[in-house]
């Protein structure tokens, strides 16, 4: 199984690139952010998740891990999975390792899109017009998301580096060029 953790700060282009990887390698694309946004807005779980995401904070690990595991379980015949926006803490990364080990598989690689902070802010503000996401439109929330990434999420790259699975990809440039870098890394590694 090809299990790719597509990593990077908010606005790095994970969703766009995940669509292309999914197409090329026939993978299931799981974005925990998308899963949270797709919950019935009247449900307790959706309200709870929104109380964190509206502020740009992370949803607690126990809830997020359960959501991720139940999503993966929906695709028993998947050739592979792109994990987009998960894991975002080392606790989540450890849980994913255990979950995949129980299925007799493991994370194949982490592809980490590297984009400078100023560029992220410009992209998120631009994206807000199309995404309609409040957390993309508000500069204070954007800053909190970036701070949360630096504090809680960036260490996840070290976790996979320790396993020899981290591949940094320059996330600045044309979408096509970045896709090509991702494809090249997958071909070399898989
Ligand atoms: P995203 O669509 O990936 O930008 O995620 C939007 C929001 O959903 C984040 O700001 C978090 O509040 C929440 N979220 C998504 N994925 C996770 C995760 N793996 N851990 C905790 N919170 C998450």
Coordinates of N, CA and C and ligand atoms in Angstrom, one line a residue:
X1 N 0.8 -1.2 0.0 CA 0.0 0.0 0.0 C 0.9 1.2 0.0
X2 N 0.4 2.2 -0.8 CA 1.2 3.5 -0.8 C 0.5 4.5 0.1
X3 N 1.1 4.7 1.2 CA 0.6 5.6 2.2 C 1.4 6.9 2.3
X4 N 0.8 8.0 1.7 CA 1.6 9.2 1.6 C 1.1 10.2 2.6
X5 N 1.9 10.7 3.5 CA 1.5 11.9 4.3 C 1.9 13.1 3.6
X6 N 0.9 13.9 3.1 CA 1.2 15.2 2.4 C 1.2 16.3 3.5
X7 N 2.3 16.9 3.7 CA 2.5 17.7 4.9 C 2.8 19.2 4.4
X8 N 2.5 20.1 5.3 CA 2.9 21.5 5.0 C 1.9 22.4 5.8
X9 N 2.3 23.7 5.9 CA 1.5 24.6 6.7 C 0.2 25.0 5.9
X10 N -0.7 25.6 6.6 CA -1.9 26.1 5.9 C -1.6 26.9 4.7
X11 N -2.2 26.6 3.6 CA -1.9 27.4 2.4 C -0.7 26.9 1.6
X12 N -0.2 25.8 1.9 CA 1.0 25.3 1.2 C 0.6 24.6 -0.1
X13 N -0.7 24.3 -0.3 CA -1.1 23.7 -1.6 C -1.4 22.2 -1.5
X14 N -1.6 21.7 -0.2 CA -1.8 20.3 0.0 C -3.0 19.8 -0.8
X15 N -4.1 20.5 -0.7 CA -5.4 20.0 -1.3 C -5.2 19.9 -2.8
X16 N -4.7 21.0 -3.4 CA -4.5 21.0 -4.9 C -3.6 19.9 -5.4
X17 N -2.5 19.7 -4.7 CA -1.5 18.6 -5.1 C -2.1 17.2 -4.8
X18 N -2.9 17.1 -3.7 CA -3.4 15.8 -3.3 C -4.4 15.3 -4.4
X19 N -5.1 16.2 -5.1 CA -6.0 15.9 -6.2 C -5.2 15.2 -7.3
X20 N -4.0 15.8 -7.6 CA -3.2 15.3 -8.7 C -2.6 14.0 -8.4
X21 N -2.1 13.8 -7.1 CA -1.5 12.5 -6.7 C -2.6 11.4 -6.7
X22 N -3.7 11.8 -6.3 CA -4.8 10.8 -6.2 C -5.1 10.3 -7.6
X23 N -5.2 11.2 -8.6 CA -5.5 10.9 -10.0 C -4.4 9.9 -10.5
X24 N -3.2 10.3 -10.3 CA -2.1 9.6 -11.0 C -1.9 8.2 -10.4
X25 N -2.0 8.1 -9.1 CA -1.7 6.8 -8.4 C -2.9 6.1 -7.9
X26 N -4.1 6.6 -8.3 CA -5.4 5.9 -7.9 C -5.4 5.7 -6.4
X27 N -5.3 6.8 -5.7 CA -5.3 6.8 -4.2 C -6.6 7.3 -3.6
X28 N -6.8 7.0 -2.4 CA -7.9 7.7 -1.6 C -7.3 8.9 -1.0
X29 N -8.0 10.0 -1.1 CA -7.5 11.3 -0.5 C -8.3 11.6 0.7
X30 N -7.7 11.6 1.9 CA -8.4 11.9 3.1 C -7.8 13.2 3.7
X31 N -8.7 14.2 3.8 CA -8.3 15.5 4.4 C -9.2 15.6 5.7
X32 N -8.5 15.6 6.8 CA -9.3 15.7 8.1 C -10.1 17.0 8.1
X33 N -9.5 18.1 7.6 CA -10.2 19.4 7.5 C -11.5 19.3 6.7
X34 N -11.4 18.6 5.6 CA -12.6 18.4 4.8 C -13.6 17.5 5.5
X35 N -13.1 16.5 6.2 CA -14.1 15.6 6.9 C -14.8 16.4 8.0
X36 N -14.1 17.3 8.7 CA -14.7 18.1 9.8 C -15.8 19.0 9.1
X37 N -15.4 19.6 8.0 CA -16.4 20.6 7.3 C -17.6 19.9 6.8
X38 N -17.5 18.6 6.5 CA -18.6 17.8 5.9 C -19.5 17.2 6.9
X39 N -19.2 17.4 8.2 CA -20.1 16.8 9.2 C -21.4 17.6 9.2
X40 N -22.5 16.9 9.6 CA -23.8 17.6 9.8 C -23.6 18.8 10.7
X41 N -23.8 20.0 10.2 CA -23.5 21.2 11.1 C -24.3 21.2 12.4
X42 N -25.4 20.5 12.4 CA -26.2 20.5 13.7 C -25.7 19.5 14.7
X43 N -24.8 18.6 14.3 CA -24.3 17.5 15.2 C -23.4 18.1 16.3
X44 N -23.4 17.4 17.4 CA -22.5 17.9 18.5 C -21.0 17.9 18.1
X45 N -20.7 16.8 17.3 CA -19.3 16.7 16.9 C -18.9 17.8 16.0
X46 N -19.8 18.2 15.0 CA -19.4 19.3 14.1 C -19.3 20.6 14.9
X47 N -20.2 20.8 15.9 CA -20.1 22.1 16.7 C -18.8 22.1 17.5
X48 N -18.5 20.9 18.0 CA -17.2 20.9 18.8 C -16.0 21.2 17.9
X49 N -16.0 20.5 16.8 CA -14.8 20.8 15.9 C -14.8 22.2 15.4
X50 N -15.9 22.8 15.1 CA -16.0 24.2 14.7 C -15.5 25.2 15.8
X51 N -15.8 24.8 17.0 CA -15.4 25.7 18.1 C -13.8 25.8 18.1
X52 N -13.1 24.8 17.6 CA -11.6 24.9 17.5 C -11.2 25.5 16.2
X53 N -11.8 25.0 15.1 CA -11.3 25.5 13.8 C -11.6 26.9 13.5
X54 N -12.7 27.4 14.1 CA -13.1 28.9 13.9 C -12.0 29.8 14.5
X55 N -11.3 29.3 15.5 CA -10.2 30.1 16.1 C -8.8 29.8 15.5
X56 N -8.8 28.8 14.7 CA -7.5 28.4 14.1 C -6.7 27.4 15.0
X57 N -7.4 26.9 16.0 CA -6.8 25.9 16.9 C -7.0 24.5 16.4
X58 N -6.2 23.6 16.9 CA -6.3 22.2 16.5 C -7.5 21.5 17.3
X59 N -8.2 20.7 16.6 CA -9.2 19.8 17.3 C -8.4 18.8 18.1
X60 N -8.9 18.5 19.4 CA -8.1 17.6 20.2 C -7.8 16.2 19.5
X61 N -6.7 15.7 19.9 CA -6.2 14.4 19.2 C -7.2 13.3 19.3
X62 N -7.8 13.1 20.5 CA -8.7 11.9 20.6 C -9.8 11.9 19.6
X63 N -10.4 13.1 19.4 CA -11.5 13.2 18.4 C -11.0 13.0 17.0
X64 N -9.9 13.7 16.7 CA -9.3 13.7 15.4 C -8.9 12.3 14.9
X65 N -8.2 11.6 15.9 CA -7.8 10.3 15.5 C -8.9 9.3 15.2
X66 N -10.0 9.4 16.1 CA -11.2 8.6 15.8 C -11.8 8.9 14.4
X67 N -11.9 10.2 14.1 CA -12.5 10.6 12.8 C -11.6 10.0 11.7
X68 N -10.3 10.1 11.8 CA -9.4 9.7 10.7 C -9.6 8.2 10.6
X69 N -9.6 7.5 11.7 CA -9.6 6.0 11.6 C -10.9 5.5 11.0
X70 N -12.0 6.2 11.4 CA -13.3 5.7 10.8 C -13.3 6.1 9.3
X71 N -12.7 7.1 8.9 CA -12.6 7.5 7.5 C -11.8 6.5 6.7
X72 N -10.6 6.1 7.2 CA -9.8 5.1 6.5 C -10.5 3.8 6.3
X73 N -11.3 3.4 7.4 CA -11.9 2.1 7.4 C -13.0 2.0 6.3
X74 N -13.4 3.2 5.8 CA -14.5 3.2 4.7 C -13.9 2.7 3.4
X75 N -12.6 2.5 3.3 CA -11.9 2.2 2.0 C -11.0 0.9 2.2
X76 N -11.7 -0.2 2.5 CA -10.8 -1.4 2.8 C -10.0 -1.9 1.6
X77 N -10.4 -1.5 0.4 CA -9.7 -2.0 -0.8 C -8.8 -0.9 -1.4
X78 N -8.5 0.1 -0.7 CA -7.7 1.2 -1.3 C -6.3 0.7 -1.6
X79 N -5.8 1.2 -2.8 CA -4.4 0.9 -3.2 C -3.4 1.6 -2.3
X80 N -3.9 2.8 -1.8 CA -3.1 3.6 -1.0 C -3.9 4.8 -0.6
X81 N -3.4 5.6 0.3 CA -4.1 6.8 0.9 C -3.1 8.0 0.9
X82 N -3.7 9.1 0.6 CA -3.0 10.4 0.8 C -3.6 11.0 2.1
X83 N -2.8 11.2 3.1 CA -3.2 11.8 4.3 C -2.9 13.3 4.2
X84 N -3.9 14.1 4.2 CA -3.8 15.6 3.9 C -4.3 16.3 5.2
X85 N -3.3 17.0 5.9 CA -3.7 17.7 7.1 C -3.8 16.7 8.3
X86 N -3.3 15.6 8.2 CA -3.1 14.6 9.3 C -1.9 13.8 9.0
X87 N -1.1 13.5 10.0 CA -1.1 13.9 11.4 C -0.6 15.4 11.5
X88 N -1.2 16.0 12.5 CA -0.8 17.4 12.8 C -0.1 17.5 14.2
X89 N 0.0 16.4 14.9 CA 0.7 16.4 16.2 C 1.5 15.1 16.2
X90 N 2.5 15.0 17.1 CA 3.3 13.8 17.1 C 2.4 12.7 17.7
X91 N 1.5 13.1 18.6 CA 0.5 12.1 19.1 C -0.3 11.4 18.0
X92 N -0.8 12.3 17.1 CA -1.5 11.7 15.9 C -0.6 10.8 15.0
X93 N 0.7 11.2 14.9 CA 1.6 10.4 14.1 C 1.8 9.1 14.7
X94 N 1.9 9.0 16.0 CA 2.1 7.7 16.7 C 0.9 6.9 16.5
X95 N -0.3 7.5 16.7 CA -1.5 6.8 16.5 C -1.7 6.2 15.1
X96 N -1.3 7.0 14.1 CA -1.4 6.5 12.7 C -0.4 5.3 12.5
X97 N 0.8 5.4 13.1 CA 1.7 4.3 13.0 C 1.1 3.0 13.5
X98 N 0.5 3.1 14.7 CA -0.1 1.9 15.4 C -1.3 1.4 14.5
X99 N -2.1 2.3 14.1 CA -3.3 2.0 13.3 C -2.9 1.2 12.0
X100 N -1.9 1.8 11.3 CA -1.5 1.1 10.1 C -0.8 -0.2 10.3
X101 N 0.0 -0.2 11.4 CA 0.7 -1.5 11.8 C -0.3 -2.6 12.0
X102 N -1.4 -2.3 12.6 CA -2.4 -3.3 12.9 C -3.1 -3.8 11.6
X103 N -2.9 -3.0 10.5 CA -3.4 -3.4 9.2 C -2.3 -4.1 8.4
X104 N -1.1 -4.2 9.0 CA 0.0 -4.8 8.2 C 0.6 -3.9 7.2
X105 N 0.5 -2.5 7.4 CA 1.1 -1.6 6.5 C 1.7 -0.5 7.3
X106 N 2.2 0.6 6.6 CA 2.9 1.6 7.3 C 2.9 2.9 6.4
X107 N 3.3 4.0 7.0 CA 3.5 5.2 6.2 C 4.7 5.0 5.2
X108 N 4.5 5.2 4.0 CA 5.5 5.0 3.0 C 6.5 6.2 3.0
X109 N 5.9 7.4 3.0 CA 6.8 8.6 3.0 C 6.0 9.8 3.4
X110 N 6.7 10.8 3.9 CA 6.1 12.1 4.1 C 6.6 13.1 3.1
X111 N 5.7 13.7 2.3 CA 6.1 14.7 1.3 C 5.8 16.1 1.9
X112 N 6.8 16.9 2.2 CA 6.5 18.1 3.0 C 6.7 19.3 2.1
X113 N 5.6 20.1 1.8 CA 5.7 21.2 1.0 C 6.2 22.4 1.8
X114 N 7.3 23.0 1.3 CA 8.0 24.1 2.1 C 7.7 25.4 1.4
X115 N 7.0 26.3 2.1 CA 6.6 27.6 1.6 C 6.8 28.6 2.7
X116 N 7.4 29.8 2.3 CA 7.7 30.8 3.3 C 6.4 31.4 3.9
X117 N 6.5 31.9 5.1 CA 5.3 32.4 5.8 C 4.6 33.6 5.1
X118 N 5.3 34.5 4.5 CA 4.6 35.6 3.9 C 3.8 35.2 2.7
X119 N 4.3 34.2 2.0 CA 3.6 33.7 0.8 C 2.4 32.9 1.3
X120 N 2.4 32.2 2.4 CA 1.3 31.5 2.9 C 0.1 32.5 3.2
X121 N 0.5 33.6 3.8 CA -0.6 34.6 4.2 C -1.2 35.1 3.0
X122 N -0.4 35.5 2.0 CA -1.0 36.0 0.7 C -1.9 35.0 0.1
X123 N -1.5 33.8 0.0 CA -2.3 32.7 -0.6 C -3.6 32.5 0.1
X124 N -3.6 32.5 1.5 CA -4.8 32.2 2.2 C -5.8 33.3 2.1
X125 N -5.4 34.5 2.1 CA -6.3 35.7 1.9 C -6.9 35.6 0.5
X126 N -6.1 35.2 -0.5 CA -6.6 35.1 -1.9 C -7.6 33.9 -2.0
X127 N -7.3 32.8 -1.3 CA -8.1 31.6 -1.3 C -9.5 31.9 -0.7
X128 N -9.5 32.7 0.3 CA -10.8 33.0 1.0 C -11.9 33.4 0.1
X129 N -11.6 34.1 -0.9 CA -12.6 34.6 -1.9 C -13.3 33.4 -2.5
X130 N -12.6 32.3 -2.8 CA -13.2 31.1 -3.4 C -13.7 30.1 -2.4
X131 N -12.9 29.9 -1.3 CA -13.2 28.8 -0.4 C -14.4 29.2 0.5
X132 N -14.6 30.5 0.7 CA -15.7 30.9 1.6 C -15.4 30.6 3.1
X133 N -14.1 30.2 3.3 CA -13.8 29.7 4.7 C -13.4 31.0 5.5
X134 N -14.1 31.1 6.7 CA -13.8 32.2 7.6 C -12.4 32.2 8.1
X135 N -11.9 30.9 8.3 CA -10.6 30.8 8.9 C -9.5 31.2 7.8
X136 N -9.9 31.3 6.5 CA -8.9 31.8 5.5 C -9.0 33.3 5.4
X137 N -10.1 34.0 5.8 CA -10.3 35.4 5.5 C -9.7 36.3 6.6
X138 N -9.6 35.8 7.8 CA -9.3 36.7 9.0 C -7.8 36.6 9.3
X139 N -7.1 37.7 9.2 CA -5.6 37.7 9.4 C -5.2 37.2 10.8
X140 N -6.0 37.5 11.8 CA -5.7 37.1 13.2 C -5.8 35.5 13.2
X141 N -6.8 35.0 12.6 CA -7.0 33.5 12.6 C -5.9 32.9 11.8
X142 N -5.6 33.5 10.7 CA -4.5 32.9 9.8 C -3.2 32.9 10.6
X143 N -2.9 34.0 11.4 CA -1.6 34.0 12.1 C -1.7 32.9 13.2
X144 N -2.8 32.7 13.8 CA -2.9 31.6 14.9 C -2.7 30.3 14.2
X145 N -3.3 30.1 13.0 CA -3.1 28.7 12.4 C -1.6 28.5 12.1
X146 N -0.9 29.6 11.6 CA 0.5 29.4 11.3 C 1.3 29.2 12.6
X147 N 1.0 29.9 13.7 CA 1.7 29.7 15.0 C 1.4 28.3 15.5
X148 N 0.2 27.8 15.4 CA -0.1 26.5 15.8 C 0.7 25.5 15.0
X149 N 0.8 25.7 13.7 CA 1.6 24.8 12.8 C 3.0 24.8 13.3
X150 N 3.6 26.0 13.6 CA 5.0 26.0 14.0 C 5.2 25.3 15.3
X151 N 4.3 25.5 16.2 CA 4.5 25.0 17.6 C 4.2 23.5 17.6
X152 N 3.0 23.1 17.1 CA 2.5 21.7 17.4 C 2.7 20.8 16.2
X153 N 2.7 21.3 15.0 CA 2.7 20.5 13.8 C 4.1 20.3 13.2
X154 N 4.9 21.4 13.2 CA 6.2 21.2 12.5 C 7.0 20.0 13.1
X155 N 6.9 19.8 14.5 CA 7.7 18.6 15.0 C 7.3 17.3 14.4
X156 N 6.2 17.2 13.7 CA 5.8 15.9 13.1 C 6.8 15.6 12.0
X157 N 7.3 16.6 11.3 CA 8.3 16.4 10.3 C 9.6 15.7 10.9
X158 N 9.9 16.1 12.1 CA 11.1 15.5 12.7 C 10.8 14.1 13.1
X159 N 9.6 13.8 13.4 CA 9.2 12.4 13.7 C 9.4 11.5 12.5
X160 N 9.0 12.0 11.4 CA 9.2 11.1 10.2 C 10.7 11.2 9.7
X161 N 11.3 12.3 9.9 CA 12.7 12.4 9.6 C 13.5 11.3 10.4
X162 N 13.1 11.1 11.6 CA 13.7 10.1 12.5 C 13.5 8.7 11.9
X163 N 12.5 8.5 11.1 CA 12.2 7.2 10.5 C 12.8 7.2 9.1
X164 N 13.5 8.2 8.7 CA 14.0 8.3 7.3 C 13.0 8.4 6.2
X165 N 11.8 9.0 6.6 CA 10.7 9.1 5.6 C 10.4 10.5 5.1
X166 N 11.1 11.5 5.6 CA 10.8 12.9 5.3 C 11.4 13.3 3.9
X167 N 10.6 13.8 3.0 CA 11.1 14.4 1.8 C 10.6 15.8 1.7
X168 N 11.5 16.8 1.7 CA 11.1 18.2 1.5 C 10.9 18.5 0.0
X169 N 9.9 19.2 -0.3 CA 9.6 19.7 -1.6 C 9.4 21.2 -1.6
X170 N 10.1 21.9 -2.6 CA 9.9 23.3 -2.7 C 8.4 23.6 -3.1
X171 N 7.7 24.2 -2.3 CA 6.2 24.5 -2.6 C 6.0 25.8 -3.2
X172 N 7.0 26.5 -3.7 CA 6.9 27.7 -4.4 C 7.2 27.5 -5.9
X173 N 6.3 28.0 -6.8 CA 6.5 27.8 -8.2 C 5.2 27.5 -8.8
X174 N 5.2 27.1 -10.1 CA 4.0 26.7 -10.7 C 3.4 25.4 -10.1
X175 N 2.1 25.3 -10.2 CA 1.4 24.1 -9.6 C 2.0 22.9 -10.4
X176 N 2.2 23.0 -11.7 CA 2.7 21.9 -12.5 C 4.1 21.5 -12.1
X177 N 4.9 22.4 -11.9 CA 6.3 22.1 -11.5 C 6.3 21.4 -10.1
X178 N 5.5 21.9 -9.2 CA 5.5 21.3 -7.9 C 4.9 19.8 -8.0
X179 N 3.9 19.7 -8.8 CA 3.4 18.3 -9.0 C 4.5 17.4 -9.5
X180 N 5.3 17.9 -10.5 CA 6.3 17.1 -11.0 C 7.4 16.7 -10.0
X181 N 7.7 17.6 -9.1 CA 8.6 17.3 -8.0 C 8.1 16.2 -7.1
X182 N 6.8 16.3 -6.9 CA 6.1 15.3 -6.0 C 6.1 13.9 -6.7
X183 N 5.8 13.9 -8.0 CA 5.8 12.6 -8.7 C 7.2 12.0 -8.7
X184 N 8.2 12.9 -9.0 CA 9.6 12.4 -9.1 C 10.0 11.7 -7.7
X185 N 9.6 12.4 -6.6 CA 10.0 11.8 -5.3 C 9.3 10.5 -5.0
X186 N 8.0 10.4 -5.5 CA 7.3 9.2 -5.3 C 7.9 8.0 -6.1
X187 N 8.3 8.3 -7.3 CA 8.9 7.3 -8.2 C 10.2 6.8 -7.6
X188 N 11.0 7.7 -7.0 CA 12.3 7.3 -6.5 C 12.1 6.5 -5.2
X189 N 11.0 6.8 -4.4 CA 10.9 6.3 -3.1 C 10.0 5.0 -3.0
X190 N 9.0 4.9 -3.8 CA 8.0 3.9 -3.6 C 8.5 2.5 -3.8
Ligands
LIG1 P1 -7.5 22.4 7.1 O1 -8.7 22.2 6.1 O2 -6.5 21.2 7.0 O3 -6.9 23.7 7.0 O4 -8.1 22.2 8.6 C1 -9.1 23.2 9.0 C2 -9.2 23.1 10.5 O5 -9.7 21.8 10.9 C3 -7.9 23.2 11.3 O6 -7.5 24.6 11.5 C4 -8.2 22.5 12.6 O7 -9.0 23.3 13.5 C5 -9.0 21.3 12.1 N1 -8.2 20.1 11.8 C6 -8.0 19.6 10.5 N2 -7.1 18.5 10.6 C7 -6.8 18.4 11.9 C8 -5.9 17.6 12.6 N3 -5.2 16.6 12.0 N4 -5.7 17.8 14.0 C9 -6.4 18.7 14.6 N5 -7.2 19.6 14.0 C10 -7.4 19.5 12.6

